[in-house]
Structures are given as structure tokens and as C-alpha cells.
mmCIF file of C-alpha atoms in Angstrom:
data_model
loop_
_atom_site.group_PDB
_atom_site.id
_atom_site.type_symbol
_atom_site.label_atom_id
_atom_site.label_comp_id
_atom_site.label_asym_id
_atom_site.label_seq_id
_atom_site.Cartn_x
_atom_site.Cartn_y
_atom_site.Cartn_z
ATOM 1 C CA ALA A 208 0.000 0.000 0.000
ATOM 2 C CA HIS A 209 1.317 3.400 -0.959
ATOM 3 C CA MET A 210 1.647 5.750 2.014
ATOM 4 C CA GLN A 211 1.223 9.485 1.676
ATOM 5 C CA GLU A 212 3.772 11.341 3.783
ATOM 6 C CA GLY A 213 1.754 14.450 4.433
ATOM 7 C CA LEU A 214 -0.522 17.132 3.141
ATOM 8 C CA THR A 215 -0.937 20.862 3.544
ATOM 9 C CA VAL A 216 -4.485 22.021 4.185
ATOM 10 C CA GLY A 217 -5.290 25.647 3.408
ATOM 11 C CA GLN A 218 -3.662 27.740 6.109
ATOM 12 C CA ASN A 219 -3.014 24.678 8.233
ATOM 13 C CA PRO A 220 0.465 23.384 8.921
ATOM 14 C CA VAL A 221 1.413 20.112 7.333
ATOM 15 C CA LEU A 222 -0.791 17.235 8.348
ATOM 16 C CA ASP A 223 1.340 14.136 8.515
ATOM 17 C CA ARG A 224 1.496 10.781 10.239
ATOM 18 C CA THR A 225 2.810 12.285 13.497
ATOM 19 C CA SER A 226 0.249 15.114 13.777
ATOM 20 C CA THR A 227 -2.040 15.185 16.821
ATOM 21 C CA PHE A 228 -5.255 17.156 17.282
ATOM 22 C CA ALA A 229 -7.849 18.252 19.803
ATOM 23 C CA VAL A 230 -11.462 19.449 19.589
ATOM 24 C CA ASN A 231 -11.654 23.148 18.668
ATOM 25 C CA TYR A 232 -13.067 24.013 22.094
ATOM 26 C CA PRO A 233 -15.131 26.064 23.045
ATOM 27 C CA ASN A 234 -16.512 26.703 19.533
ATOM 28 C CA VAL A 235 -17.101 23.023 18.849
ATOM 29 C CA VAL A 236 -19.080 20.534 20.913
ATOM 30 C CA ALA A 237 -19.535 16.850 20.158
ATOM 31 C CA GLU A 238 -21.871 14.176 21.398
ATOM 32 C CA VAL A 239 -21.910 10.438 20.667
ATOM 33 C CA PHE A 240 -25.264 8.770 19.926
ATOM 34 C CA GLU A 241 -25.159 5.002 19.324
ATOM 35 C CA GLY A 242 -22.050 4.865 17.188
ATOM 36 C CA GLU A 243 -22.656 8.199 15.473
ATOM 37 C CA VAL A 244 -20.839 11.357 16.484
ATOM 38 C CA VAL A 245 -22.703 14.637 16.105
ATOM 39 C CA VAL A 246 -20.393 17.644 16.078
ATOM 40 C CA VAL A 247 -21.773 21.179 16.355
ATOM 41 C CA ASP A 248 -19.811 24.272 15.356
ATOM 42 C CA LEU A 249 -21.365 27.006 17.493
ATOM 43 C CA GLU A 250 -19.530 29.664 15.526
ATOM 44 C CA SER A 251 -20.808 28.760 12.040
ATOM 45 C CA GLY A 252 -24.079 27.168 13.178
ATOM 46 C CA GLN A 253 -23.342 24.044 11.149
ATOM 47 C CA TYR A 254 -23.531 20.561 12.531
ATOM 48 C CA PHE A 255 -21.872 17.435 11.277
ATOM 49 C CA SER A 256 -22.594 13.757 11.460
ATOM 50 C CA LEU A 257 -19.807 11.197 11.554
ATOM 51 C CA ALA A 258 -20.874 7.569 11.455
ATOM 52 C CA GLY A 259 -19.044 4.253 11.310
ATOM 53 C CA THR A 260 -15.385 4.687 10.414
ATOM 54 C CA GLY A 261 -15.675 8.464 10.718
ATOM 55 C CA ALA A 262 -16.875 8.120 14.314
ATOM 56 C CA ALA A 263 -14.021 5.720 15.090
ATOM 57 C CA ILE A 264 -11.449 8.109 13.593
ATOM 58 C CA TRP A 265 -12.968 11.094 15.438
ATOM 59 C CA SER A 266 -12.726 9.466 18.870
ATOM 60 C CA GLU A 267 -9.116 8.401 18.266
ATOM 61 C CA VAL A 268 -8.106 11.821 16.888
ATOM 62 C CA ILE A 269 -9.610 13.824 19.758
ATOM 63 C CA GLY A 270 -7.973 11.370 22.156
ATOM 64 C CA GLY A 271 -4.649 12.896 21.123
ATOM 65 C CA ARG A 272 -3.399 9.969 19.060
ATOM 66 C CA THR A 273 -1.112 10.557 16.088
ATOM 67 C CA ILE A 274 -2.552 10.127 12.597
ATOM 68 C CA GLU A 275 -0.513 6.944 12.282
ATOM 69 C CA GLN A 276 -1.914 5.565 15.565
ATOM 70 C CA VAL A 277 -5.425 6.519 14.457
ATOM 71 C CA ALA A 278 -4.979 4.669 11.151
ATOM 72 C CA GLN A 279 -3.555 1.659 13.010
ATOM 73 C CA ALA A 280 -6.539 1.614 15.383
ATOM 74 C CA VAL A 281 -8.875 1.577 12.364
ATOM 75 C CA VAL A 282 -6.902 -1.284 10.794
ATOM 76 C CA ASP A 283 -7.051 -3.179 14.107
ATOM 77 C CA THR A 284 -10.825 -2.817 14.422
ATOM 78 C CA HIS A 285 -12.036 -3.022 10.804
ATOM 79 C CA ASP A 286 -11.750 -5.397 7.902
ATOM 80 C CA THR A 287 -9.826 -2.983 5.677
ATOM 81 C CA GLY A 288 -8.929 -5.239 2.748
ATOM 82 C CA ASP A 289 -6.353 -3.429 0.615
ATOM 83 C CA VAL A 290 -7.530 0.105 1.442
ATOM 84 C CA ASP A 291 -4.778 2.667 2.120
ATOM 85 C CA VAL A 292 -6.160 3.485 5.558
ATOM 86 C CA LEU A 293 -3.449 6.048 6.334
ATOM 87 C CA ALA A 294 -4.335 8.030 3.195
ATOM 88 C CA GLU A 295 -8.066 7.798 4.018
ATOM 89 C CA THR A 296 -7.398 8.915 7.599
ATOM 90 C CA ILE A 297 -5.323 11.889 6.427
ATOM 91 C CA ARG A 298 -8.040 12.829 3.914
ATOM 92 C CA PHE A 299 -10.743 12.705 6.582
ATOM 93 C CA VAL A 300 -8.756 14.597 9.225
ATOM 94 C CA ALA A 301 -7.978 17.226 6.557
ATOM 95 C CA GLN A 302 -11.758 17.719 6.234
ATOM 96 C CA LEU A 303 -12.120 18.054 10.013
ATOM 97 C CA LEU A 304 -9.360 20.679 9.941
ATOM 98 C CA GLU A 305 -10.897 22.508 6.981
ATOM 99 C CA GLN A 306 -14.193 22.771 8.852
ATOM 100 C CA ASN A 307 -12.330 24.001 11.974
ATOM 101 C CA LEU A 308 -13.673 21.102 14.046
ATOM 102 C CA VAL A 309 -10.211 20.133 15.295
ATOM 103 C CA VAL A 310 -7.046 22.114 15.939
ATOM 104 C CA PRO A 311 -3.474 20.921 16.440
ATOM 105 C CA GLY A 312 -3.240 19.598 19.992
ATOM 106 C CA PRO A 313 -0.933 17.736 22.353
ATOM 107 C CA ALA A 314 -0.291 14.027 22.008
ATOM 108 C CA ALA A 315 -2.042 11.747 24.475
ATOM 109 C CA ALA A 316 0.032 10.899 27.518
ATOM 110 C CA ASP A 317 -0.976 7.245 27.269
ATOM 111 C CA ALA A 318 -0.634 6.956 23.498
ATOM 112 C CA GLY A 319 1.258 3.706 23.744
ATOM 113 C CA GLU A 320 0.294 0.350 22.302
ATOM 114 C CA ARG A 321 -3.254 -0.809 22.871
ATOM 115 C CA THR A 322 -4.674 -4.206 22.145
ATOM 116 C CA VAL A 323 -8.095 -4.283 20.607
ATOM 117 C CA VAL A 324 -9.938 -7.562 20.380
ATOM 118 C CA LEU A 325 -13.290 -7.612 18.642
ATOM 119 C CA GLU A 326 -15.314 -10.673 17.717
ATOM 120 C CA ALA A 327 -16.290 -9.517 14.240
ATOM 121 C CA ARG A 328 -14.672 -6.607 12.492
ATOM 122 C CA PRO A 329 -16.979 -4.383 10.432
ATOM 123 C CA ALA A 330 -15.901 -3.715 6.861
ATOM 124 C CA PHE A 331 -13.990 -0.510 6.317
ATOM 125 C CA VAL A 332 -16.182 2.119 4.691
ATOM 126 C CA ALA A 333 -14.482 5.370 3.693
ATOM 127 C CA PRO A 334 -15.232 7.917 6.434
ATOM 128 C CA ALA A 335 -17.634 10.653 5.390
ATOM 129 C CA LEU A 336 -18.409 13.989 6.975
ATOM 130 C CA GLN A 337 -22.092 14.880 6.549
ATOM 131 C CA ILE A 338 -22.666 18.622 6.862
ATOM 132 C CA TYR A 339 -26.030 20.111 7.832
ATOM 133 C CA ASN A 340 -27.061 23.761 7.749
ATOM 134 C CA ASP A 341 -30.728 23.451 8.696
ATOM 135 C CA LEU A 342 -30.153 24.426 12.346
ATOM 136 C CA GLN A 343 -27.892 27.327 11.456
ATOM 137 C CA ASP A 344 -30.447 30.053 12.209
ATOM 138 C CA ILE A 345 -31.328 28.513 15.565
ATOM 139 C CA LEU A 346 -27.727 27.873 16.618
ATOM 140 C CA LEU A 347 -26.632 31.346 15.611
ATOM 141 C CA LEU A 348 -29.205 32.896 17.953
ATOM 142 C CA ASP A 349 -26.485 32.092 20.491
ATOM 143 C CA PRO A 350 -28.558 30.927 23.470
ATOM 144 C CA ILE A 351 -25.844 28.470 24.500
ATOM 145 C CA HIS A 352 -23.384 31.201 25.405
ATOM 146 C CA GLU A 353 -25.928 32.844 27.695
ATOM 147 C CA VAL A 354 -26.524 29.935 30.032
ATOM 148 C CA ASP A 355 -26.927 30.987 33.648
ATOM 149 C CA GLN A 356 -27.030 28.827 36.760
ATOM 150 C CA ALA A 357 -30.697 28.037 36.230
ATOM 151 C CA GLY A 358 -29.605 26.100 33.146
ATOM 152 C CA TRP A 359 -30.807 26.378 29.579
ATOM 153 C CA PRO A 360 -33.225 27.231 28.175
ATOM 154 C CA VAL A 361 -34.721 29.803 30.502
ATOM 155 C CA ALA A 362 -36.660 32.665 29.021
ATOM 156 C CA PRO A 363 -35.374 35.980 30.384
ATOM 157 C CA GLY A 364 -37.409 37.198 33.322
ATOM 158 C CA ASP A 365 -39.385 34.048 34.106
ATOM 159 C CA GLY A 366 -37.423 33.578 37.314
ATOM 160 C CA GLY A 367 -36.183 30.171 36.189
ATOM 161 C CA ARG A 368 -39.449 28.418 37.027
#
């Protein structure tokens, strides 16, 4: 399998096999729902859905693992056939960077070897980033940044009842 050494993404520094990333906090929040990761960019009002391989890559990436470790984790947990998983991982992380969902971050302290044993390995499906704009108007109203101790949502002046 042919390995790509690295890639430059827009203004981003080179993305290569040793790069590590973190969630672009506090502008980006993510939640996992039954194997799907939903990522919301509070700044742009867009939200993203990452399922299957994309969800697996996301959780490894935001765990501070290097691109190479992320690709290896995917190989360990999926039936990848002859797919160039490193190239696919770099391509997908480049999309996450382009959308400002992740930023360069520190490597995980425990990023050593991990053994993963799964009964059946799902087939590798190229990771895809689904982008949605239908909540943009609602998210850009910015209620999330105005949370007070009563929690959210509380209409102003209702005393938090």
C-alpha cells in the first residue's frame, strides 16, 4: 500500500502521520449517539454527522493519538482489505481541519500500544463527513453562550421556574 507522507491544508500546517489534534473548544461541541458522532460548530451554526469509520477516527483523533496511531486503530478494528487506511485517515482529518472542528493539539500521555480484540470486524467504509445547515439560524441565535445557573433554556425574566 502506498503511504502518503503528508498534506498541507489551506492555512493549516502540514498534516502528517505524526500530527495530533484536539477538539476546537469552546466553539465546537460533540456528542456520541449510538455509534454516530454529532459535532456542532457554534460559531458557524453548522452541525456534522460522523458515522461508522468516521466516528471511530474522530474518537481516536480527539484522544490525542497521532494520525498513524489513528490509522492503526482503524486497521485493528475493521476489515480494511487493501484500502490505504493512512491516506483515508489523512483525507478525513484534513476535512475536520478545513471545517475548523479540530485544531493541532498535544499528544495523548498514554498513546502507547493498545490491544483491541473484537469478535467480528466491520468492513472498512471510507469515512464521510455529513454537513447540515438546517439548524444554522437557531444555533446562531447564540442561546448556548448565555446559560446561567438556572440552566438552559430559561426565558429571560421568568425567574427560572
